[in-house]
Short mmCIF file of C-alpha atoms and ligand atoms in Angstrom, two decimals:
data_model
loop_
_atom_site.label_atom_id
_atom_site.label_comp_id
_atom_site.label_asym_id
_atom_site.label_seq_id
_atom_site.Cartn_x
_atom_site.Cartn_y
_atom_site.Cartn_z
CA UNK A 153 136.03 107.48 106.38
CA UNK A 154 136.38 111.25 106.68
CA UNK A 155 133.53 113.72 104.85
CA UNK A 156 135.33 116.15 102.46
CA UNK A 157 133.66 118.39 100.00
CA UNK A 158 129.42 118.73 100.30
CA UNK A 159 128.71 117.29 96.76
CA UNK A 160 125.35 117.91 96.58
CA UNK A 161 122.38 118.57 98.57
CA UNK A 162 119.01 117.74 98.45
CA UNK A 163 115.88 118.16 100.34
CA UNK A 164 116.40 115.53 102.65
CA UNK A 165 120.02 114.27 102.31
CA UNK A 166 123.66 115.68 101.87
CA UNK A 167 125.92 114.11 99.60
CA UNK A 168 129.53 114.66 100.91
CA UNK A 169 132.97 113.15 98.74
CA UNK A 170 135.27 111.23 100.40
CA UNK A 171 139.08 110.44 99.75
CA UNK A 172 138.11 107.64 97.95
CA UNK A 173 136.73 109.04 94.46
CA UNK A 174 134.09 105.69 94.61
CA UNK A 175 132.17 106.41 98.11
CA UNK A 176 129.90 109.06 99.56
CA UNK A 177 128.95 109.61 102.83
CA UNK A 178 125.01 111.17 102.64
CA UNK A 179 123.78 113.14 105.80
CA UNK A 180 120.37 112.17 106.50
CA UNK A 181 118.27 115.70 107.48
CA UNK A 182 115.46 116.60 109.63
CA UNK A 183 113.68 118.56 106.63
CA UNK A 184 110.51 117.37 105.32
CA UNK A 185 108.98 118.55 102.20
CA UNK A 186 106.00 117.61 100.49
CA UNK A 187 104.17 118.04 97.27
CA UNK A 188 107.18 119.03 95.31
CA UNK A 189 108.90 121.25 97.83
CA UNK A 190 105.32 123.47 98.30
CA UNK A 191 105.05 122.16 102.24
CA UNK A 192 108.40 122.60 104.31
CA UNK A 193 108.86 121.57 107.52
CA UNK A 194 111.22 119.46 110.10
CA UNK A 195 110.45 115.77 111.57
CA UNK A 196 112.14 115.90 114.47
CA UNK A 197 114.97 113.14 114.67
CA UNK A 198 114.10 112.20 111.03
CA UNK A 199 117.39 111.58 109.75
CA UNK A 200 118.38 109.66 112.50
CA UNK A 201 115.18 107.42 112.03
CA UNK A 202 115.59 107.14 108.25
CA UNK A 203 119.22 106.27 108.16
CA UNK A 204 118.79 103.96 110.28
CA UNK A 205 115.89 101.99 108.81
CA UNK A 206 117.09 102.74 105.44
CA UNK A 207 120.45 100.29 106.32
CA UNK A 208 118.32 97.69 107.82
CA UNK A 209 116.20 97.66 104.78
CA UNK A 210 119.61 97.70 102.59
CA UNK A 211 120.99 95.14 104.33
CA UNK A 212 117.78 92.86 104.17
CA UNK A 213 117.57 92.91 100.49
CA UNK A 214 121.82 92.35 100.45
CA UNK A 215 121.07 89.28 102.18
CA UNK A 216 118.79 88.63 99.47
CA UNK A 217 120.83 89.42 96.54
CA UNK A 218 119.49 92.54 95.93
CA UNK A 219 122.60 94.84 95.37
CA UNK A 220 122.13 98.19 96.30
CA UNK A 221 124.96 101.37 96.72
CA UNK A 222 124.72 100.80 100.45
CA UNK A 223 128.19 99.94 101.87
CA UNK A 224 127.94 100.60 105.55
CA UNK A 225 125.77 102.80 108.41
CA UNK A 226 128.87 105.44 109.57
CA UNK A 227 127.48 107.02 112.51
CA UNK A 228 123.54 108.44 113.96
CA UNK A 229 122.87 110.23 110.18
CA UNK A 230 125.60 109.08 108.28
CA UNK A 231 125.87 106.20 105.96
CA UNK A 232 128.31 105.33 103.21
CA UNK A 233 127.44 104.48 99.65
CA UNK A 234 128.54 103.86 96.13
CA UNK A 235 128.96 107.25 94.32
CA UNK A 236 126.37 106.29 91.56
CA UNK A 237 124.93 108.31 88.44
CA UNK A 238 121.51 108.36 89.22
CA UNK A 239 119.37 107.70 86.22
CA UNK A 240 116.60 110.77 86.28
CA UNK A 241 113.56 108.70 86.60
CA UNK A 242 111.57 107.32 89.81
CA UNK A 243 110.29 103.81 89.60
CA UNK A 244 107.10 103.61 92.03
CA UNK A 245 105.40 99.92 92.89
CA UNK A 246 102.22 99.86 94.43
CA UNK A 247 100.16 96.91 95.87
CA UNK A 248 97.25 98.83 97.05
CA UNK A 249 95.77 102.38 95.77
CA UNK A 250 96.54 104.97 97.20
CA UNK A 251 98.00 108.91 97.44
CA UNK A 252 98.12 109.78 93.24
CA UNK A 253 96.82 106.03 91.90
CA UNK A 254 93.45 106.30 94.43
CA UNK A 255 93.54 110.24 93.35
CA UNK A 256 93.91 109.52 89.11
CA UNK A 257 91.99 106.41 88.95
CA UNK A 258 88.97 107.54 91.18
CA UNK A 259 90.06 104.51 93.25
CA UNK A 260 88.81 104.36 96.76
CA UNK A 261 92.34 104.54 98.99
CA UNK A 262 93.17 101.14 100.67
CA UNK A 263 91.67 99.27 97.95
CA UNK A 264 93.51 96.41 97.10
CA UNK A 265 95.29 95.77 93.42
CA UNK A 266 95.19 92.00 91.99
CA UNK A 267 98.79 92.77 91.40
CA UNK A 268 101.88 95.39 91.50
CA UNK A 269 101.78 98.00 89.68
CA UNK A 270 104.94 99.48 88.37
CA UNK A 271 105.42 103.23 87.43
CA UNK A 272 107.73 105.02 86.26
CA UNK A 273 108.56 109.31 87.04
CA UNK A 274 110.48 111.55 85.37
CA UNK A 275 113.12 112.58 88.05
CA UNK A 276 112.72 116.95 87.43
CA UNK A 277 111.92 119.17 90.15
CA UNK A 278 110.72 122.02 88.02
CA UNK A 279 108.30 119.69 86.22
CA UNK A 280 107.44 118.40 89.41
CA UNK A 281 107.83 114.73 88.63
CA UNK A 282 105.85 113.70 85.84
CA UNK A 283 104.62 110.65 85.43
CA UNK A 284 106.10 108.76 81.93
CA UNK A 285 106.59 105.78 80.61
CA UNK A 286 109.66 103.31 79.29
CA UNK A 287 109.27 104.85 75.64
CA UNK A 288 109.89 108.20 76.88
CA UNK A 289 113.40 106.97 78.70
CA UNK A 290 114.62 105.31 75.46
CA UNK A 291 113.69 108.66 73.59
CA UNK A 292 115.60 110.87 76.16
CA UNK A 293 118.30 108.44 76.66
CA UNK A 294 117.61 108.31 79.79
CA UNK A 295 117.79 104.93 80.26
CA UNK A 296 118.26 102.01 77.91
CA UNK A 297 116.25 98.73 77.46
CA UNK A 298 118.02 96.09 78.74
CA UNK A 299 118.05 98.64 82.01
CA UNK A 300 114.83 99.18 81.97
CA UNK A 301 113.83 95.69 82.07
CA UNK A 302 116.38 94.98 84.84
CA UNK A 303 115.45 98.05 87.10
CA UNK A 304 111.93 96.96 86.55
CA UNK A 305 112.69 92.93 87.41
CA UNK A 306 114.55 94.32 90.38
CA UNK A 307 111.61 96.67 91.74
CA UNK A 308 109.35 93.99 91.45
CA UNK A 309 111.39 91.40 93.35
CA UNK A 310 112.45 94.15 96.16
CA UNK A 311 108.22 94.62 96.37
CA UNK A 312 108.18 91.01 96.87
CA UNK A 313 111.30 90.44 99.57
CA UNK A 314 109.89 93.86 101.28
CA UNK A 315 106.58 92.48 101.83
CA UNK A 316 106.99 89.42 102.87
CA UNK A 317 109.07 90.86 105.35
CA UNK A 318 107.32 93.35 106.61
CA UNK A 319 103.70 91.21 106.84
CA UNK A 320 106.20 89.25 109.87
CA UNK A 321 105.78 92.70 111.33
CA UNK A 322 102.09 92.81 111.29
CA UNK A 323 102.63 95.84 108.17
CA UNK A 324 101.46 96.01 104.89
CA UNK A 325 103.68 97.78 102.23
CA UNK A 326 101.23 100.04 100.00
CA UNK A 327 103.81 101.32 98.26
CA UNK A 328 107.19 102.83 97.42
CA UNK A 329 110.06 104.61 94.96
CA UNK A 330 112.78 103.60 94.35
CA UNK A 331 116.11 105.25 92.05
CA UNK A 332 118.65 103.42 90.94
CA UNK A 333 121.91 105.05 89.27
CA UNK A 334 124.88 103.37 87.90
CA UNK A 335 128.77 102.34 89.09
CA UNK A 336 131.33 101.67 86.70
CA UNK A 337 128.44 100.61 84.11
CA UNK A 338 126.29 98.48 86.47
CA UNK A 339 122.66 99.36 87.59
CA UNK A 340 122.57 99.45 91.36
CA UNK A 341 119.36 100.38 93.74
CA UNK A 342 120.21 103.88 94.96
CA UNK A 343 118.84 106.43 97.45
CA UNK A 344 116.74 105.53 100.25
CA UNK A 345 114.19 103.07 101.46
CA UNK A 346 112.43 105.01 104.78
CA UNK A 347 108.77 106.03 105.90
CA UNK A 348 109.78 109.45 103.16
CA UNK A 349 109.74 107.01 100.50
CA UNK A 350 107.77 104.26 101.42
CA UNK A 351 103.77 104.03 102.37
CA UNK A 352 103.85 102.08 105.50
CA UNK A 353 100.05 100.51 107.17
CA UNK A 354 99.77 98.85 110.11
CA UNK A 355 98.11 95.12 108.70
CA UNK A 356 95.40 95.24 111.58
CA UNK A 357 93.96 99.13 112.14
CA UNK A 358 95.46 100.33 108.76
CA UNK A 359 96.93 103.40 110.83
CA UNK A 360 99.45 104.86 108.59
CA UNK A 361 103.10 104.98 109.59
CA UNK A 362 104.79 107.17 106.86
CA UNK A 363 105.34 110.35 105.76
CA UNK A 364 101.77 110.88 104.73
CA UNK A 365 100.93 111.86 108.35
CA UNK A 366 103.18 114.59 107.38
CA UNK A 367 102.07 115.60 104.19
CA UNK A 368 98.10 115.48 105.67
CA UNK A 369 98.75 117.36 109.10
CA UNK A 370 97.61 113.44 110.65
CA UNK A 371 99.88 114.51 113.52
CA UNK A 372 102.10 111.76 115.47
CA UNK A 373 104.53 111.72 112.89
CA UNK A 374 108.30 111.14 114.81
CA UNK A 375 105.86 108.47 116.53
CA UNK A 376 105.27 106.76 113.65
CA UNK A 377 108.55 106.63 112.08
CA UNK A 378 110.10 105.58 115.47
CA UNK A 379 107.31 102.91 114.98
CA UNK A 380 108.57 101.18 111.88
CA UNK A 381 112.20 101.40 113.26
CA UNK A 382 110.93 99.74 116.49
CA UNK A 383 108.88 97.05 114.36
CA UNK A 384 112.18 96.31 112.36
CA UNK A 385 115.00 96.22 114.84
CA UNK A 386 113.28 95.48 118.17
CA UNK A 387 114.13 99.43 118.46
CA UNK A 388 118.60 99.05 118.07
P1 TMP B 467 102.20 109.01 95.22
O1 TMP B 467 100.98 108.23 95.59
O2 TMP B 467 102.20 110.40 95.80
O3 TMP B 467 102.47 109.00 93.75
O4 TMP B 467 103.44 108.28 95.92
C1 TMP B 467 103.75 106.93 95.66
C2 TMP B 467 104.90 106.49 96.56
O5 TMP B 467 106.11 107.14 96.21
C3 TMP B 467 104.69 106.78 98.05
O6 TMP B 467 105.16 105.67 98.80
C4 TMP B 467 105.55 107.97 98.32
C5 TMP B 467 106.65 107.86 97.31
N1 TMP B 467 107.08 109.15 96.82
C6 TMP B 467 108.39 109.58 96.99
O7 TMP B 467 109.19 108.89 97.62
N2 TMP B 467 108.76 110.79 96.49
C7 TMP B 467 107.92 111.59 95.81
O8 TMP B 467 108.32 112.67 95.37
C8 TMP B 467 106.56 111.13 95.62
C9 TMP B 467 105.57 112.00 94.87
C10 TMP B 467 106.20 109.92 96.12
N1 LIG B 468 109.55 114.32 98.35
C1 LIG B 468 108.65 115.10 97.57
C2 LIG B 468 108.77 116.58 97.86
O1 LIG B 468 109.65 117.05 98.44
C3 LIG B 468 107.23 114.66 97.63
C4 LIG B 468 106.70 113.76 98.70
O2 LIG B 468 107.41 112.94 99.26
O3 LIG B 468 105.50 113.87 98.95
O4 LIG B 468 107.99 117.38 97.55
#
């Protein structure tokens, strides 16, 4: 599957068209932002990392039923997806505070939650991302109710098969966002699931392996997301 035209790009991927009007190759990149854009910077081997993970954890939830835009891993950045219409809102699930929750709710971070929490973003850039909820998608028709209540039952299962899976690997899943977009009238998980998008703890010292040792200057940060790829795949 050849790239053609660059589609669209974004500020970590590149969406590229392909001869067949139904598939996209996206380019994972090295670029890191933060905090809407205001902190740029490179991860070295990033895109690698994060294509790479972001197919095993694809393929994981495939196996689970979990049907996602993910069709195949092309090469080191490349993968090859569904061409979706991504629906402009970001669904975040959280099992234990942290980053904005600890921040808005005057929550100590790490604390645990006595269950998920689901929220929902307003995908825009220039508003930086505010948060909303499912009354504001049916009033800007941004998503109906019968897909919110599936992208919502969806999230919550993924939290559950992601978790599960991950406490095997001695990590705790704090939290994560997900899009999902939709092919020929079905809603499919879109995107990414990677250290960018995901908050990542190791279960025992609680040592963060995500992107917020990028966005806090923790240092260590190719470590860690070579980490969670090691912890996955046994390091293939
Ligand atoms: P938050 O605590 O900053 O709201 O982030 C919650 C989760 O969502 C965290 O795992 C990081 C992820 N996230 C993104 O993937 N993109 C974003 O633009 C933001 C703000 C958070
Ligand atoms: N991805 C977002 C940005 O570029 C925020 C984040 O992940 O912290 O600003």
């Amino acid at each position: 599957m050849e790239k053609q035209q660059l589609l669209y790009e974004g500020k970590a991927k590149r969406v590229y068209a392909t001869a067949d009007p139904d598939l996209v190759i996206v380019d994972y990149k090295d670029d890191a932002t933060a905090f809407n854009g205001l902190k740029k910077g490179q991860i070295q081997n990033k895109g690698v990392l994060n294509n790479k993970i972001a197919s095993y954890f694809f393929e994981l939830l495939a196996a689970k039923g979990i049907v996602s835009h993910y069709v195949r891993r092309l090469s080191e950045r490349e993968m090859l997806v569904k061409k979706l219409e991504i629906l402009k809102v970001e669904v975040v699930v959280r099992n234990i505070a942290a980053g904005s929750l600890a921040k808005r709710l005057g929550l100590e971070e790490g604390t645990s939650l006595r269950r998920p929490v689901l929220e929902l973003y307003y995908k825009d850039d220039e508003l930086q991302d505010p948060m909303i909820n499912e009354y504001h998608l049916y009033a800007l028709g941004i998503a109906t109710e019968e897909q919110v209540r599936e992208l919502a039952a969806a999230a919550l299962k993924i939290n559950e098969i992601l978790t599960a899976s991950l406490q095997e690997l001695r990590l705790l899943l704090v939290d994560f966002k997900l899009e999902f977009g939709l092919f020929h009238g079905s809603l499919l998980l879109g995107d990414e699931i990677s250290p960018d998008t995901c908050r990542f703890w190791d279960a025992e010292t609680r040592e963060k392996l995500d992107k917020d040792r990028f966005r806090r200057d923790l240092g260590g940060v190719e470590e860690a997301y070579e980490e969670i790829l090691r912890r996955l795949t046994g390091g293939n």
